[in-house]
Structures are given as C-alpha cells and as structure tokens.
CSV table of C-alpha atoms in Angstrom, one decimal:
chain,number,residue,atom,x,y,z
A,1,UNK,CA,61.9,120.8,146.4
A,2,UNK,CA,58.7,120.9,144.2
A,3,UNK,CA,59.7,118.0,142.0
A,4,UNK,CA,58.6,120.3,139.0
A,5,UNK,CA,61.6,122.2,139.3
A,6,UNK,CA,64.0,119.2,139.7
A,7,UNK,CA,66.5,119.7,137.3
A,8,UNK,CA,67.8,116.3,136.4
A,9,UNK,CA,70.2,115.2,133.6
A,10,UNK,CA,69.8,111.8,131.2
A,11,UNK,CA,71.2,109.7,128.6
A,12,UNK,CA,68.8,110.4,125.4
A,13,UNK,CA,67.1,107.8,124.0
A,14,UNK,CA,67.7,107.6,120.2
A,15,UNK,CA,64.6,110.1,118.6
A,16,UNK,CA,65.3,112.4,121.5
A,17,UNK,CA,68.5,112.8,119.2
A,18,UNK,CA,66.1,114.0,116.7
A,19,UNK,CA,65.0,116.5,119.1
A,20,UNK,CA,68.8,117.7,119.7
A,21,UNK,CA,69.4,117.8,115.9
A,22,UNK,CA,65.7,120.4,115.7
A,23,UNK,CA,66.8,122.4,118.5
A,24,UNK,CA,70.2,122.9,116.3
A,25,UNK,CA,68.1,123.9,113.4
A,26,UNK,CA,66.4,126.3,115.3
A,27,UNK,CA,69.9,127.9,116.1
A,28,UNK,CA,70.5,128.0,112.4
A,29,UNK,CA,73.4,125.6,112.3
A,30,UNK,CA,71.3,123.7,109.6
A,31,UNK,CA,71.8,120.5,110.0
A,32,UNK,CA,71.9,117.5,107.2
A,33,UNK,CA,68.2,115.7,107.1
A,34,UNK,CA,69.5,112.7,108.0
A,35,UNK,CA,72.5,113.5,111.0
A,36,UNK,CA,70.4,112.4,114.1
A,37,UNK,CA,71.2,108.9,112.9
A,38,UNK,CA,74.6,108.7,112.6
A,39,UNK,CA,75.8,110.7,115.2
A,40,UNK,CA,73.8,108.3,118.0
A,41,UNK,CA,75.7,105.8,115.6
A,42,UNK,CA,79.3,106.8,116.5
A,43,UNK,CA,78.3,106.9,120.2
A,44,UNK,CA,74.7,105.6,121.9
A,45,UNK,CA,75.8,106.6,124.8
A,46,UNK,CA,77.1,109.9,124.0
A,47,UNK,CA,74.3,112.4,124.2
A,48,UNK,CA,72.6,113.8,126.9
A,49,UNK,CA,69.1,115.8,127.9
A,50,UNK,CA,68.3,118.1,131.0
A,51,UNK,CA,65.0,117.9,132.1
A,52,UNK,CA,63.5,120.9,134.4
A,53,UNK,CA,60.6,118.4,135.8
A,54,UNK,CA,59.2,116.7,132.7
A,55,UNK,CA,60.6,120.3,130.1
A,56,UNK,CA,63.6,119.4,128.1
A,57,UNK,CA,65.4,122.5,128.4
A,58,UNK,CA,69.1,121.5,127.1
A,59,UNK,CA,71.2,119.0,125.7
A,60,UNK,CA,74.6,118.5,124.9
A,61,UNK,CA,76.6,115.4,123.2
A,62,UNK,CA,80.0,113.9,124.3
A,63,UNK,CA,80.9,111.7,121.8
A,64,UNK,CA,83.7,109.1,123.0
A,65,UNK,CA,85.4,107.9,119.8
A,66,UNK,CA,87.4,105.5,121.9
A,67,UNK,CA,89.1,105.2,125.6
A,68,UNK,CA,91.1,109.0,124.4
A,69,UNK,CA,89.9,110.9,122.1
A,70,UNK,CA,86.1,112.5,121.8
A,71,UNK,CA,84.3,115.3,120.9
A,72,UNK,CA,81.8,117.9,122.3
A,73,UNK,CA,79.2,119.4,120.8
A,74,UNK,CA,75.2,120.1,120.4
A,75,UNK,CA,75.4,121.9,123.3
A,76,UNK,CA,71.9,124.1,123.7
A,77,UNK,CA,70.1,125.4,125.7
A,78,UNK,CA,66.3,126.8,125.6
A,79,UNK,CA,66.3,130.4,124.9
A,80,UNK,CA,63.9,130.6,127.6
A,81,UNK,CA,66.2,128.5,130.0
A,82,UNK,CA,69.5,130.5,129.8
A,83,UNK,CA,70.9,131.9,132.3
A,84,UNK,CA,69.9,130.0,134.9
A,85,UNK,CA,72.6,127.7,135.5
A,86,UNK,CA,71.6,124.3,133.4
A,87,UNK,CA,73.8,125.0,130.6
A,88,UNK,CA,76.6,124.4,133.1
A,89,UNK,CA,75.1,121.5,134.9
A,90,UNK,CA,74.7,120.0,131.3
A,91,UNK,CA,78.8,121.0,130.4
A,92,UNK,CA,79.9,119.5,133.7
A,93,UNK,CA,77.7,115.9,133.6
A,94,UNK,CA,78.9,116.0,129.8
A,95,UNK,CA,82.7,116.7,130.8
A,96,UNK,CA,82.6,114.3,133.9
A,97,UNK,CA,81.3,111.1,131.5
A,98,UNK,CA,84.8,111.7,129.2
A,99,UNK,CA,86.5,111.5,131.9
A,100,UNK,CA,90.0,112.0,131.1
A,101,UNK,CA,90.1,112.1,127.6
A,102,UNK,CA,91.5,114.5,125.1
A,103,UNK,CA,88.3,116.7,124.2
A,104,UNK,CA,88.0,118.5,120.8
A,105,UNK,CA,85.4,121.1,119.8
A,106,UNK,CA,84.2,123.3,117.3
A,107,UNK,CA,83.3,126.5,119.0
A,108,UNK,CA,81.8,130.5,118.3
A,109,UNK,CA,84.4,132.9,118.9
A,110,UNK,CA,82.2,134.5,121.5
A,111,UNK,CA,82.7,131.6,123.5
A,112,UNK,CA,86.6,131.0,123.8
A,113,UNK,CA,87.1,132.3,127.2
A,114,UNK,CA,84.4,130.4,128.9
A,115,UNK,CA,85.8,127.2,126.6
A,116,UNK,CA,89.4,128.0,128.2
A,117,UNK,CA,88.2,128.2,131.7
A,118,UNK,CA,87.1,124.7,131.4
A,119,UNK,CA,90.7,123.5,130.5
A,120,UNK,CA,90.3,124.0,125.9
A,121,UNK,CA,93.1,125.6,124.5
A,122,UNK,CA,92.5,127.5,120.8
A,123,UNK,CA,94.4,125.5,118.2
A,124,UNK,CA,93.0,126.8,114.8
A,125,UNK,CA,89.9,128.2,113.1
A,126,UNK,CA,87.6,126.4,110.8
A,127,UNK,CA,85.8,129.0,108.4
A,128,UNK,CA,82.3,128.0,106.5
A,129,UNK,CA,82.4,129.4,103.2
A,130,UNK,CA,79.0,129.2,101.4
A,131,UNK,CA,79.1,128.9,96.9
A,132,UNK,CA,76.7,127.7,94.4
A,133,UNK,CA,76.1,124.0,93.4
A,134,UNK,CA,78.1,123.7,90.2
A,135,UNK,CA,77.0,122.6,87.1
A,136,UNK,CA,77.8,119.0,86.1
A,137,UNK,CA,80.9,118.5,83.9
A,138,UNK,CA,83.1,115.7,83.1
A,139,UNK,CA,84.8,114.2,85.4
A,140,UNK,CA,88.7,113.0,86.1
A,141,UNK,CA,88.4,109.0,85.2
A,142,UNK,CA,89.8,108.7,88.4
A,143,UNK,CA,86.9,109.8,90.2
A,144,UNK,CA,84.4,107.3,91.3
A,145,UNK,CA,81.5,106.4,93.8
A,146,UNK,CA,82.0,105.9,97.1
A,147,UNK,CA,80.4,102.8,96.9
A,148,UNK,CA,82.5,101.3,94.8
A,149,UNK,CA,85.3,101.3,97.3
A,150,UNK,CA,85.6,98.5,99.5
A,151,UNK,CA,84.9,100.1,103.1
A,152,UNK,CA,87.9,98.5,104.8
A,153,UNK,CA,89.8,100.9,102.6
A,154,UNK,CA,87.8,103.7,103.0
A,155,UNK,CA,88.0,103.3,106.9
A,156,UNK,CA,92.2,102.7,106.4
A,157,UNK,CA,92.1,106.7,104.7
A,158,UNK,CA,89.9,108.1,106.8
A,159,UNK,CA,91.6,107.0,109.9
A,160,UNK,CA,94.9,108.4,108.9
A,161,UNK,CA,93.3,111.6,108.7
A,162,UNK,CA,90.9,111.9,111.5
A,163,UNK,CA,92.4,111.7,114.9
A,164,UNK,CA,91.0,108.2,115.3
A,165,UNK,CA,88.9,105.5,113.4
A,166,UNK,CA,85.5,105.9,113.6
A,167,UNK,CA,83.9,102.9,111.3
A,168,UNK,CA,80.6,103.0,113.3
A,169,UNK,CA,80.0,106.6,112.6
A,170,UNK,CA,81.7,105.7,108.9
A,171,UNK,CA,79.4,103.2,108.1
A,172,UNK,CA,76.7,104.9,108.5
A,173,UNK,CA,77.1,108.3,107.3
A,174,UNK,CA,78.5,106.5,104.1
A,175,UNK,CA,75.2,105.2,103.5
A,176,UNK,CA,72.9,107.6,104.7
A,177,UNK,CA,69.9,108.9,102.1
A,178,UNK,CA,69.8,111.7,100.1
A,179,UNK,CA,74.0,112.3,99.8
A,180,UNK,CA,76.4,111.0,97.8
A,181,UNK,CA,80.4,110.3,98.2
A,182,UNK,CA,83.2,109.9,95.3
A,183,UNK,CA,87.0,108.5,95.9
A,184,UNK,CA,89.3,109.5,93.9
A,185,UNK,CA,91.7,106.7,92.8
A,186,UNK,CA,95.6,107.2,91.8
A,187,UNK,CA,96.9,103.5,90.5
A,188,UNK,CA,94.1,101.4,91.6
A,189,UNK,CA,95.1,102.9,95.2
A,190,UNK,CA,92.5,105.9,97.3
A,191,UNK,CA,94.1,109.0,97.0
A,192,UNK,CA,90.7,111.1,98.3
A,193,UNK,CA,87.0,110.9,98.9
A,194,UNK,CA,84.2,113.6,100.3
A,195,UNK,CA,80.6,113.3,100.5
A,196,UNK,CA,77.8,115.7,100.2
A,197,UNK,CA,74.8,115.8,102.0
A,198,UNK,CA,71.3,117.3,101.9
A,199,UNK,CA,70.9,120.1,105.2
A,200,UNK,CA,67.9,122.3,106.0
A,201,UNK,CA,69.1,124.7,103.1
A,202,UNK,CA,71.4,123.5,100.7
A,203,UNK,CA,74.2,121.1,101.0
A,204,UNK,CA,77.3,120.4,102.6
A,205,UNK,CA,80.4,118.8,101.7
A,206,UNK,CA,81.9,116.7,104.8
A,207,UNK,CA,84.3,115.5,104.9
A,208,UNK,CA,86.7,116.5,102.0
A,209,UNK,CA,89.8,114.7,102.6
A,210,UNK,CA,92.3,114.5,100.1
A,211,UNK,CA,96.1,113.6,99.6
A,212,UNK,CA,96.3,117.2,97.5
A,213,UNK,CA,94.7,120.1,96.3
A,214,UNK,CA,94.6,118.9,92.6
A,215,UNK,CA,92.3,115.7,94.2
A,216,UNK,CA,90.5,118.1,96.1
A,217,UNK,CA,89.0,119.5,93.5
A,218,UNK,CA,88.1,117.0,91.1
A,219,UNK,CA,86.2,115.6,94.1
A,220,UNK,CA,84.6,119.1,94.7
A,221,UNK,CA,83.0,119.7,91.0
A,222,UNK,CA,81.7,115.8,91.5
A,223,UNK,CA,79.9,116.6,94.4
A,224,UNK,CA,79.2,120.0,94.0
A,225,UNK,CA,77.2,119.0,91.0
A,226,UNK,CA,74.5,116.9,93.4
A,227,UNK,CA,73.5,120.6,94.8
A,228,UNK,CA,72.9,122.5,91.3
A,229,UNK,CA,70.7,125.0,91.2
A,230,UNK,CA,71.6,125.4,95.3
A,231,UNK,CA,73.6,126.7,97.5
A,232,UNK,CA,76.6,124.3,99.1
A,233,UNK,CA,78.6,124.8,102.2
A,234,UNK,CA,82.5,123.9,103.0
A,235,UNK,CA,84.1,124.0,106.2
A,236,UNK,CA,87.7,124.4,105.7
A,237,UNK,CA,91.0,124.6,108.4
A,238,UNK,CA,92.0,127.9,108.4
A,239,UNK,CA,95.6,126.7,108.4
A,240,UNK,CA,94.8,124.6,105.2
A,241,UNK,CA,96.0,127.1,102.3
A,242,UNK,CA,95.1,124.8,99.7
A,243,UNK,CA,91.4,124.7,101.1
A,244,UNK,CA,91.1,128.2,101.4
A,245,UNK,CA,92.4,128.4,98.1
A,246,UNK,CA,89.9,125.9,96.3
A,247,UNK,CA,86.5,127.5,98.4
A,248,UNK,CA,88.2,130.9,96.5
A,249,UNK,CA,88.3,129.5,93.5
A,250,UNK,CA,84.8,128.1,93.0
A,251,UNK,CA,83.5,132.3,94.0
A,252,UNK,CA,82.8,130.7,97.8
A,253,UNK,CA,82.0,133.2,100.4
A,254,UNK,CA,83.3,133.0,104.4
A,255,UNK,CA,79.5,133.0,106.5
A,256,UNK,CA,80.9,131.7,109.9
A,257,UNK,CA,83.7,130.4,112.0
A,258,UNK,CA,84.5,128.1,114.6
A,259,UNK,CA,87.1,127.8,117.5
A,260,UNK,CA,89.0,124.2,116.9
A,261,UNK,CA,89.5,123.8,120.5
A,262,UNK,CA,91.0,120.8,122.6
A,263,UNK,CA,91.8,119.7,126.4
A,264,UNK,CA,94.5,118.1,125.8
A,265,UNK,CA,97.8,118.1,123.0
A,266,UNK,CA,96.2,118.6,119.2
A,267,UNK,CA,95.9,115.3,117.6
A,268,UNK,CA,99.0,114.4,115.2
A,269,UNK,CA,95.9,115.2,112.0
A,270,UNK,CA,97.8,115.8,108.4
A,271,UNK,CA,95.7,119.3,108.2
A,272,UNK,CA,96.9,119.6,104.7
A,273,UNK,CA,94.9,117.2,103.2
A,274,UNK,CA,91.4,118.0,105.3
A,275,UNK,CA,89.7,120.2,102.8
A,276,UNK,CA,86.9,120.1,104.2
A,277,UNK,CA,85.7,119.2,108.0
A,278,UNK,CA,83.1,115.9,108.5
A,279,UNK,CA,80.7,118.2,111.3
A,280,UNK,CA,81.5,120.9,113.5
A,281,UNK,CA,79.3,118.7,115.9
A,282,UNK,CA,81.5,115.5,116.1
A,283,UNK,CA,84.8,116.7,114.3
C-alpha cells in the first residue's frame, strides 16, 4: 500500500491535545481556553490521533480514571474524512485500550443506536441550558474561594460525588487561569463548591456539586457573577429536579442535550446533588 494512505492510530503527544480541543471548537462544543491541559492531566495516556499518512484526520480520548471506571469522549473526525471508516478504527483502538472497564459518555441523541451497538446502554439525559452572567450581589457568609479550602477536602467531596476520585484531573482544573471556584461551608464543614470557567463564548459552570438546592444556588450567583455582561452555560442531569429547577429560575434556556451513556451498571453517583456536570468530555 502507498504509505500515504496508511491509516495508522497514536497516542498524542501533549499540544496535539490542543489540536483535539480546536477541532472541538470547530464542532461548536466551545470549549474552556484552558481544557487541553487538564484533561491530558487526568490521563497522558488517554487520547489518541489517526493519521491517514502524515494528515491527522481524527481523534478520540479514553480517559481511564482508574483500573474500572473511564470515560469517552472528543471523538472527531475531519469533515472531509467521514465516512470512510477511520471514525471506527479510531472507536475500536479507543475501546480495546479500556479494556474491560465500565465506559461512560456523553453523547448526541442522533447517535444512541450506533453507541448501543457498541455495548452503551442510555441511563439519563444531561440538558445545556444557556442564561446571562448575573450581576454581583452579596453573598451567603458561607460562601468562599475555592482556594481557601484545603484540597484534601475538596478531593474527599468530590469523590463522593463523581464515580471515582480524580485528584490529578482535580488539581489542575482547580487551578487553571481565567476561572474561579467557591465552596460553600455549613459548620466549618464543605457542604458544596462549582467552578466557572472562561470557553470560546462565554462561560461555563462545571462542576456544580452541592449537598442541596439552597447551596446550589448561592454558589451559582457567586460564580455567575465572574461572566457579567456574558452569557454562561450549565449542564444539568435531567433526573436532577432541583437543577432543572435553579437553570429555570435564573431565565436559563435548554440549547442542547447529551446521552449519559455507559457499558457497564451506572455508577452508585448521588444525582441529586450534581447541579451541574464537570465536561461532557470527561464526565
């Protein structure tokens, strides 16, 4: 075979996750400015690029949280490469490196039935609802920077709300420039936090985890108030009434929805108090 048509598949070296993250834009999933870094943070290993000779044509990431949970996503392909059968060659190196783990994603409707052939099973939706940046106010006294909350704690709440600890990806999305993160704190002890971060257009808040929807939104007018004057995205659990009920109360608007799908059993998550979802691209 003319070895300009060899289609070959790679692990990505670390700014080829920038090129993953602008292909992503290009799709309009608007990405935060500063995501390439701390995806490849929660897993080096975990993204992949298929070359057709020395083109890039596709990509797709596998993150592997640990040896049995992970999640799927950035999965893209060229507009001018579809159809020709990479897409899959990318899905099935991606699939075959996690191995037998339980496999989570956040998918477009449209594509449930090809998701389902490949062993997912439909648990929930996650709807996007896009609002205004609201004007600062005062806050609860209870609210406070993210930073000033020792990160051993932080990583304790988060990991009894995400399906498994993550403190590598934690760390650095944390710290990462242009966002900013409040806790909210009930007798000295957390009792929330959520972080906002600056995309392509606008902001989004991710995650918003809370232990109720009173918490949830004190923590939403805190960070809501970094994107004034813009617009702000939440992605919320269908199955969450209280979320649903907060993005309707701030005048939110539903843009877009995605298929929370999974290989295996749905992870033992308290969806009530997930107000709003970290990525659709690594859960």
């Amino acid at each position: 075979m003319d070895k300009r048509h060899e289609f070959h598949i790679r692990q990505m070296k670390r700014d080829e996750v920038d090129l993953a993250i602008e292909w992503a834009a290009a799709e309009g999933w608007n990405p935060g400015l500063h995501d390439a870094e701390c995806f490849h943070a929660a897993d080096p290993n975990g993204f992949l690029i298929g070359h057709l000779g020395k083109q890039a044509v596709g990509c797709i990431s596998v993150v592997a949280y640990d040896a049995a949970f992970a999640f799927l996503g950035l999965y893209i392909v060229l507009p001018e490469f579809r159809s020709q059968g990479w897409g899959l060659k990318l899905w099935q190196a991606g699939m075959r490196q996690l191995g037998k783990r339980n496999v989570g994603l956040d998918g477009v409707i449209a594509q449930q039935d090809n998701y389902r052939k490949s062993g997912f099973h439909l648990e929930y939706r996650n709807i996007r609802y896009m609002g205004a940046g609201q004007q600062p106010t005062i806050t609860a006294t209870a609210v406070a920077h993210l930073s000033e909350v020792p990160f051993d704690a932080l990583l304790a709440y988060d990991s009894a709300i995400f399906p498994v600890s993550r403190e590598r990806f934690l760390q650095c999305w944390v710290k990462q420039p242009q966002a900013a993160g409040y806790a909210y704190l009930r007798n000295g002890r957390l009792a929330g936090y959520g972080l906002i971060r600056q995309c392509r257009q606008g902001y989004k808040i991710g995650p918003l985890f809370a232990d109720d929807e009173s918490i949830a939104g004190e923590l939403f007018r805190a960070l809501a108030a970094q994107a004034a004057g813009t617009s702000v995205y939440l992605d919320v659990p269908e199955c969450n009434a209280g979320a649903l009920a907060l993005a309707q109360r701030y005048g939110m608007q539903k843009v877009f929805e995605t298929a929370r799908m999974y290989t295996g059993q749905a992870p033992a998550v308290p969806l009530n108090r997930v107000f709003g979802v970290t990525t659709f691209e690594l859960g």
